Coordinates of C-alpha atoms in Angstrom, one line a residue:
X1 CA -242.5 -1.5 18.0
X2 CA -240.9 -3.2 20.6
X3 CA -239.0 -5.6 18.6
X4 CA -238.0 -2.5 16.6
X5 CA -236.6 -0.8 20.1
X6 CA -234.6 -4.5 21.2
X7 CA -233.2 -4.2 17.4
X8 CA -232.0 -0.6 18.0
X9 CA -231.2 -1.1 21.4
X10 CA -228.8 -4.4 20.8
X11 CA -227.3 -2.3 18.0
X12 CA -226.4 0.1 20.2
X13 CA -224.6 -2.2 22.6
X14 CA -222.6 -3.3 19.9
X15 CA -221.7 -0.1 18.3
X16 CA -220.5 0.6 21.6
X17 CA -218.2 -2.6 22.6
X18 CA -216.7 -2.2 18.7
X19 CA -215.7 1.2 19.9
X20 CA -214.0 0.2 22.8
X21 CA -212.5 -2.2 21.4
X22 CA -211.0 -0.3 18.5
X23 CA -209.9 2.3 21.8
X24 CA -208.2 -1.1 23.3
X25 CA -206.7 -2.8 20.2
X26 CA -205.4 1.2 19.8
X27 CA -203.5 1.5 22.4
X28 CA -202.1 -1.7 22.7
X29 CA -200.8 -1.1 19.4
X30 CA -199.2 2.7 20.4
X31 CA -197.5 0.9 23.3
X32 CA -194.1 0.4 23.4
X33 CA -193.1 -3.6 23.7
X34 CA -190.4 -4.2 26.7
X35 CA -187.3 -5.3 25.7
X36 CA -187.5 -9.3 27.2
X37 CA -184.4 -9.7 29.8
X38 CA -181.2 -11.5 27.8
X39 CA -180.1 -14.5 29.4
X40 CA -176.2 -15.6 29.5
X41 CA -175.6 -19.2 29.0
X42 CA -173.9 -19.3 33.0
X43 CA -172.7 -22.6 35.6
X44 CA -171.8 -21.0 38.5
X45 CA -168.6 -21.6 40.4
X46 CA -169.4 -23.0 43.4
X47 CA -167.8 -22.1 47.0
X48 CA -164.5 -23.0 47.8
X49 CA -164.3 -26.6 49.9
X50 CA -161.0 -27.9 49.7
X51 CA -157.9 -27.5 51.7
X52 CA -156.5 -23.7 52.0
X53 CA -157.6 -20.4 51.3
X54 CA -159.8 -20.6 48.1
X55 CA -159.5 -21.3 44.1
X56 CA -156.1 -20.4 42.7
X57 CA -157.1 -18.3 38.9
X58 CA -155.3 -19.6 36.1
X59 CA -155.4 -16.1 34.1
X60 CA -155.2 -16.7 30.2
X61 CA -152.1 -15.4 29.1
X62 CA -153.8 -12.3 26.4
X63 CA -155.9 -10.4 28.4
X64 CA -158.6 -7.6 26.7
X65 CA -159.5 -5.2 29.7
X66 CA -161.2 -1.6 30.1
X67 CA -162.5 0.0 26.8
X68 CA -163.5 2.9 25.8
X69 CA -165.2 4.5 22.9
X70 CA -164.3 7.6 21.1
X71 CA -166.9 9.7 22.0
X72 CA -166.4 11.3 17.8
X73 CA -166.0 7.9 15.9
X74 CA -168.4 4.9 17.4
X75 CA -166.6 2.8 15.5
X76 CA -163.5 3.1 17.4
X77 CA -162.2 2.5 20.9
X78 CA -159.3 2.4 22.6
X79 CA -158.1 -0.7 25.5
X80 CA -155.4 -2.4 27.4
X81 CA -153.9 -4.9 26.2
X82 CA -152.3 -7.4 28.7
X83 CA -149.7 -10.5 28.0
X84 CA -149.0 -12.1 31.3
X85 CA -146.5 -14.2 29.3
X86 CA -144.1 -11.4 28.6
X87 CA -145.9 -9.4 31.4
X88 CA -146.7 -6.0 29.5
X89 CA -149.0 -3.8 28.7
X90 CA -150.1 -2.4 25.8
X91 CA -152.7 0.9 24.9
X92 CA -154.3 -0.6 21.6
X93 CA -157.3 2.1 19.0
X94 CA -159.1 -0.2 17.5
X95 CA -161.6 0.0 14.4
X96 CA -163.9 -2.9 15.0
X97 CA -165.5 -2.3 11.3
X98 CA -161.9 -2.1 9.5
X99 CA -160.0 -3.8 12.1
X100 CA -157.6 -1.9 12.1
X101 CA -155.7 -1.7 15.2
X102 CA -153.0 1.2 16.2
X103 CA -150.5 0.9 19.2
X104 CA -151.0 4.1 21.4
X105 CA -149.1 3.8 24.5
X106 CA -146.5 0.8 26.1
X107 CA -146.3 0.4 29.6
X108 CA -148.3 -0.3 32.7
X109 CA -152.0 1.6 32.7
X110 CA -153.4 1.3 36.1
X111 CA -157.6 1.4 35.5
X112 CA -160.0 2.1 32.9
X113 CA -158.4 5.0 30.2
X114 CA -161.1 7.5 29.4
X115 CA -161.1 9.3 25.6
X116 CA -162.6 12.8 25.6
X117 CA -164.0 14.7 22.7
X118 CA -161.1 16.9 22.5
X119 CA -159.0 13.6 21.5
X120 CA -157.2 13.5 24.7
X121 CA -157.1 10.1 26.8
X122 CA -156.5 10.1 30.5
X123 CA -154.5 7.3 32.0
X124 CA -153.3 6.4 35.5
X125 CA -149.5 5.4 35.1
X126 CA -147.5 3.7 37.5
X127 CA -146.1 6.7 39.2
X128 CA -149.6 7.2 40.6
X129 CA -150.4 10.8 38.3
X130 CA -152.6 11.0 36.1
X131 CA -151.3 11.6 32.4
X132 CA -153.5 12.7 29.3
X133 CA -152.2 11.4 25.6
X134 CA -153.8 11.9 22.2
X135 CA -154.9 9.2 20.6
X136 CA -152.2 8.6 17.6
X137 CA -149.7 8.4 20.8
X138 CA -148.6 12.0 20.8
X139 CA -147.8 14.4 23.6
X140 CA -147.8 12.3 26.2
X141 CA -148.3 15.2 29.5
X142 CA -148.6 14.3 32.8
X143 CA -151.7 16.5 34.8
X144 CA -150.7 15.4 38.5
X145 CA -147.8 15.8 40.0
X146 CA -147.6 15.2 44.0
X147 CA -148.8 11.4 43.2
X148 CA -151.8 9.2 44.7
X149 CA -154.5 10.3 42.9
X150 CA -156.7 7.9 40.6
X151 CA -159.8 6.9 38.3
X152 CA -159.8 10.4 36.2
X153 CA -163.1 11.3 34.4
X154 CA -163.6 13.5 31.8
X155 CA -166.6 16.3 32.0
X156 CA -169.2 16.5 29.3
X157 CA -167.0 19.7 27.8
X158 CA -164.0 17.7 28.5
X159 CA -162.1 21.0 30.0
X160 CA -162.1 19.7 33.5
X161 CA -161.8 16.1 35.2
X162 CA -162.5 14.4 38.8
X163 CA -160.1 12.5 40.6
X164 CA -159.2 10.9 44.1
X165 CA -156.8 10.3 46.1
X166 CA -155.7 7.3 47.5
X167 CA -154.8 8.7 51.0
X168 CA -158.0 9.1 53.6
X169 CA -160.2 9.9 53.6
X170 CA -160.3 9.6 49.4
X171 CA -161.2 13.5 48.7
X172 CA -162.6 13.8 45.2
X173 CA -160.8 16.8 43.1
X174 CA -161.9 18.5 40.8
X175 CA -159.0 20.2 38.2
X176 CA -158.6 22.1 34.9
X177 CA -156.5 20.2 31.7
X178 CA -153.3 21.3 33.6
X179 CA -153.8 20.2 37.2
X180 CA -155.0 23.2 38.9
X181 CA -157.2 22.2 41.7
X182 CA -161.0 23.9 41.2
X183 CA -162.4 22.3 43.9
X184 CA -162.5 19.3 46.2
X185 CA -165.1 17.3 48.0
X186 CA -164.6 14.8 51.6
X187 CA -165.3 11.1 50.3
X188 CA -165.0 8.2 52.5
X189 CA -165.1 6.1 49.5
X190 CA -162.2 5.1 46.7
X191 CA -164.8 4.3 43.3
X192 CA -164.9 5.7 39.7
X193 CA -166.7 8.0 39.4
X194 CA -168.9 9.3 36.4
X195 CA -169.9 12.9 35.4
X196 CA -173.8 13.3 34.2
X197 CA -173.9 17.1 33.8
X198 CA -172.1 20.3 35.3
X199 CA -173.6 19.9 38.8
X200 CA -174.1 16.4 38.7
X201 CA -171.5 13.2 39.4
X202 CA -172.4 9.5 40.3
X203 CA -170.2 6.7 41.3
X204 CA -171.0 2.9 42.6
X205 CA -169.2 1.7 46.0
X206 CA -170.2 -0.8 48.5
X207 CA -173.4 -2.1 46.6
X208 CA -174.6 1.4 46.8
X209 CA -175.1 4.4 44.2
X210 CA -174.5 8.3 45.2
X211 CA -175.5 11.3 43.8
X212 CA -172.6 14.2 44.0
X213 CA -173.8 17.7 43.3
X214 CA -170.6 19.5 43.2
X215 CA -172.2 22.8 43.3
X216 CA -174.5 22.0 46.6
X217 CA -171.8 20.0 48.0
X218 CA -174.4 17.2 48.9
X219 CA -174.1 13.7 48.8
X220 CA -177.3 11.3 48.1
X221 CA -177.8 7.6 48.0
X222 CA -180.3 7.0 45.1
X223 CA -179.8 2.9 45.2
X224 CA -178.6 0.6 47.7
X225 CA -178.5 -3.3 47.5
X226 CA -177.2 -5.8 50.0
X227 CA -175.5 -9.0 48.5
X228 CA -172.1 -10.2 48.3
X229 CA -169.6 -10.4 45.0
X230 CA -169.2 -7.6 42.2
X231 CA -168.8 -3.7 44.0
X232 CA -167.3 -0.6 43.0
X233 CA -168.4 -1.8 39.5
X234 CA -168.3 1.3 36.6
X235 CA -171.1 2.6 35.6
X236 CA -172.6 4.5 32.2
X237 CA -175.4 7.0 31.5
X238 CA -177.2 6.1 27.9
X239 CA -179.1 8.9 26.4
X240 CA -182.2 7.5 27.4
X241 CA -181.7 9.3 30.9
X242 CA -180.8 5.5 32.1
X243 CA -177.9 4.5 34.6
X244 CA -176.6 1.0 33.7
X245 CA -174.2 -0.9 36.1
X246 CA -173.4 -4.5 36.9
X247 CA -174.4 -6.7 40.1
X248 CA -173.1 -10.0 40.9
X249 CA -176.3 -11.6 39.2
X250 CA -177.0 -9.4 36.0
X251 CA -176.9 -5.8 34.4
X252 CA -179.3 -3.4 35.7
X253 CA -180.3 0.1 34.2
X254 CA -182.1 2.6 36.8
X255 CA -183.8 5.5 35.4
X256 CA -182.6 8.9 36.9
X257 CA -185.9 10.5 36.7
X258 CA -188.1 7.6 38.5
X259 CA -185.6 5.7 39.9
X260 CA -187.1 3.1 38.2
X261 CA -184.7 -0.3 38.7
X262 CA -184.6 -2.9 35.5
X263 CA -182.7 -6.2 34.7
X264 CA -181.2 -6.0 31.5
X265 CA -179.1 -9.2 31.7
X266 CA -179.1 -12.1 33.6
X267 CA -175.7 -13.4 34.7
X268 CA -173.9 -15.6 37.2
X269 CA -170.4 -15.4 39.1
X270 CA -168.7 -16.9 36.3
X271 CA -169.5 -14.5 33.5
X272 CA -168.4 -11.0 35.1
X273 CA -169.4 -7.7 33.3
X274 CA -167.2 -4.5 34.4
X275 CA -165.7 -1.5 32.7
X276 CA -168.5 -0.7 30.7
X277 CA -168.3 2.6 27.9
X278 CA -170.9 3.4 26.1
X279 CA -171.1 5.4 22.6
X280 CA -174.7 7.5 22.5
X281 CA -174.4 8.2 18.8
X282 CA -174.9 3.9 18.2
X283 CA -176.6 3.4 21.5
X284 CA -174.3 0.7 22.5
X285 CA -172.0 -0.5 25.5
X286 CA -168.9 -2.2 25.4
X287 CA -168.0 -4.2 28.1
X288 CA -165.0 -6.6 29.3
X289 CA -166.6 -9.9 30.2
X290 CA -164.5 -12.1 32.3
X291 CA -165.4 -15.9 32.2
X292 CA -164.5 -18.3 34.9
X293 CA -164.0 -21.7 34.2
X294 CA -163.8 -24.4 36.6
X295 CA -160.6 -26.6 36.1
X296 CA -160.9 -28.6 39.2
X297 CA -161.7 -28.5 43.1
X298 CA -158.6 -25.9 43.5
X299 CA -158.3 -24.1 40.1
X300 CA -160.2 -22.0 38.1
X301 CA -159.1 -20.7 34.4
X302 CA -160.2 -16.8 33.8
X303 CA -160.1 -15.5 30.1
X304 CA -161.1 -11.6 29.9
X305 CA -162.7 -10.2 26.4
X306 CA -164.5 -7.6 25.0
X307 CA -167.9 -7.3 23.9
X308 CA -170.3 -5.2 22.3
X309 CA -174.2 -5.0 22.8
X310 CA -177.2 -2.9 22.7
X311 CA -178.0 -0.4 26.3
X312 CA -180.5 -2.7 27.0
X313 CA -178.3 -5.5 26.6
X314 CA -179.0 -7.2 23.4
X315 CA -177.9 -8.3 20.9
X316 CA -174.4 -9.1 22.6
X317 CA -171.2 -10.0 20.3
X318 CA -168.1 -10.7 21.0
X319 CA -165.4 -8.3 19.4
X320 CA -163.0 -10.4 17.5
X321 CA -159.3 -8.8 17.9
X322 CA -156.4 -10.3 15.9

């Protein structure tokens, strides 16, 4: 009887540790696997040591700089093209799966052009206005018209944008398609800024990240970090509810709702990420990538492209553009 009751009773224990363990194996198996942090291939350029006032840049003489998608086609984007030979500038759409690559605009584009999804594409011209075009290079209009105002950004609706200007102390506008003024904010700070929702607006500036709610006329900081290098860097929401902006040692994504901070990238001062756009029909960012190369104790050689990878920054490629 007793050897009957130890049977029973050792059964019992290990009916119950199977069962835990099928509840462990379980959930291990529901949860979601983190994405492992990329790693770029980076030497860092060292300080500055010699004689005079630091590295003169060699720039590369073609020179891919701020993308951006179109928010109806993922497979096309639109960027500035810049020859330092012949010194001009050139608003290129491009098709990375056809490759095939239309001229939009010639002529100086000061900043990062931003495509809405009612085709239009602001730019900041030389004149300091801010100027809409559609995206075959017609109807060129100009929004602004008393000059210093910068960094236009589309809202989610795309019938109104946000602006500064240059003068102190860099009020933020708020106007319709034709350059009425709906509203302005006080801003001590010049940055681009990005719209999240109808209240909402963020923007990065001095190694910190505000909150604007337009309709509360409040300003937050949500992140601040203290280092020296990359600031005032772009920034993109993913549909993930996820910020993503660049530091001077990687690519970070902070969650809106926990303020949650992540590496996504790993980086050094000679592989720069800036001007980020990202498309949330392919989940993917587009950034310009400047790489630094160390000639010799006094020169450095700088060569800017364009590449594509996943929002939490795999799976990077360069974009090939004949």
């Amino acid at each position: 009887m007793i050897l009957q009751y130890n049977i029973l009773k050792n059964t019992g224990s290990i009916f119950i540790a199977c069962i835990l363990m099928f509840i462990i194996l379980f959930l291990h198996s529901c949860k979601k696997d983190e994405p492992e942090i990329s790693f770029v291939d980076c030497t860092p350029i060292p300080p500055y040591t010699d004689v005079g006032f630091g590295y003169n840049y060699i720039i590369d003489t073609i020179y891919y700089t701020c993308p951006s998608f179109n928010p109806n086609n993922p497979e096309e984007f639109v960027y500035i093209h810049k020859n330092y030979s012949s010194n001009t500038y050139r608003l290129f759409k491009y098709n990375y799966q056809t490759k095939e690559k239309t001229l939009i605009y010639t002529g100086d584009i000061y900043f990062q052009p931003k495509w809405g999804k009612n085709d239009w594409i602001l730019l900041n011209l030389p004149d300091a206005n801010i100027w809409r075009i559609k995206s075959n290079g017609d109807s060129l209009t100009r929004i602004t018209c008393r000059g210093g105002y910068y960094q236009p950004e589309w809202n989610i609706d795309c019938n109104k944008l946000v602006f500064y200007e240059s003068d102190l102390p860099f009020n933020y506008f708020i106007s319709d398609i034709f350059g009425n003024i709906l509203d302005s904010f006080p801003n001590n700070f010049s940055a681009p800024m990005k719209w999240y929702n109808d209240s909402l607006i963020y923007y990065h500036s001095f190694y910190k990240i505000y909150c604007l709610n337009i309709y509360a006329h409040s300003l937050n900081v949500i992140y601040e970090y203290s280092e020296t290098g990359v600031e005032n860097c772009s920034l993109v929401f993913t549909k993930n509810n996820e910020l993503i902006f660049c530091k001077s040692d990687g690519i970070y994504s902070l969650n809106l709702l926990t303020h949650n901070l992540k590496m996504l990238k790993s980086t050094c001062n000679s592989k720069v990420y800036c001007f980020p756009t990202y498309s949330s029909l392919l989940d993917k960012v587009i950034w310009q990538r400047m790489d630094y190369t160390l000639i010799d104790k006094q020169n450095v050689f700088v060569k800017s492209r364009l590449f594509i990878m996943n929002s939490d920054g795999s799976n990077e490629s360069e974009i090939i553009i004949d």
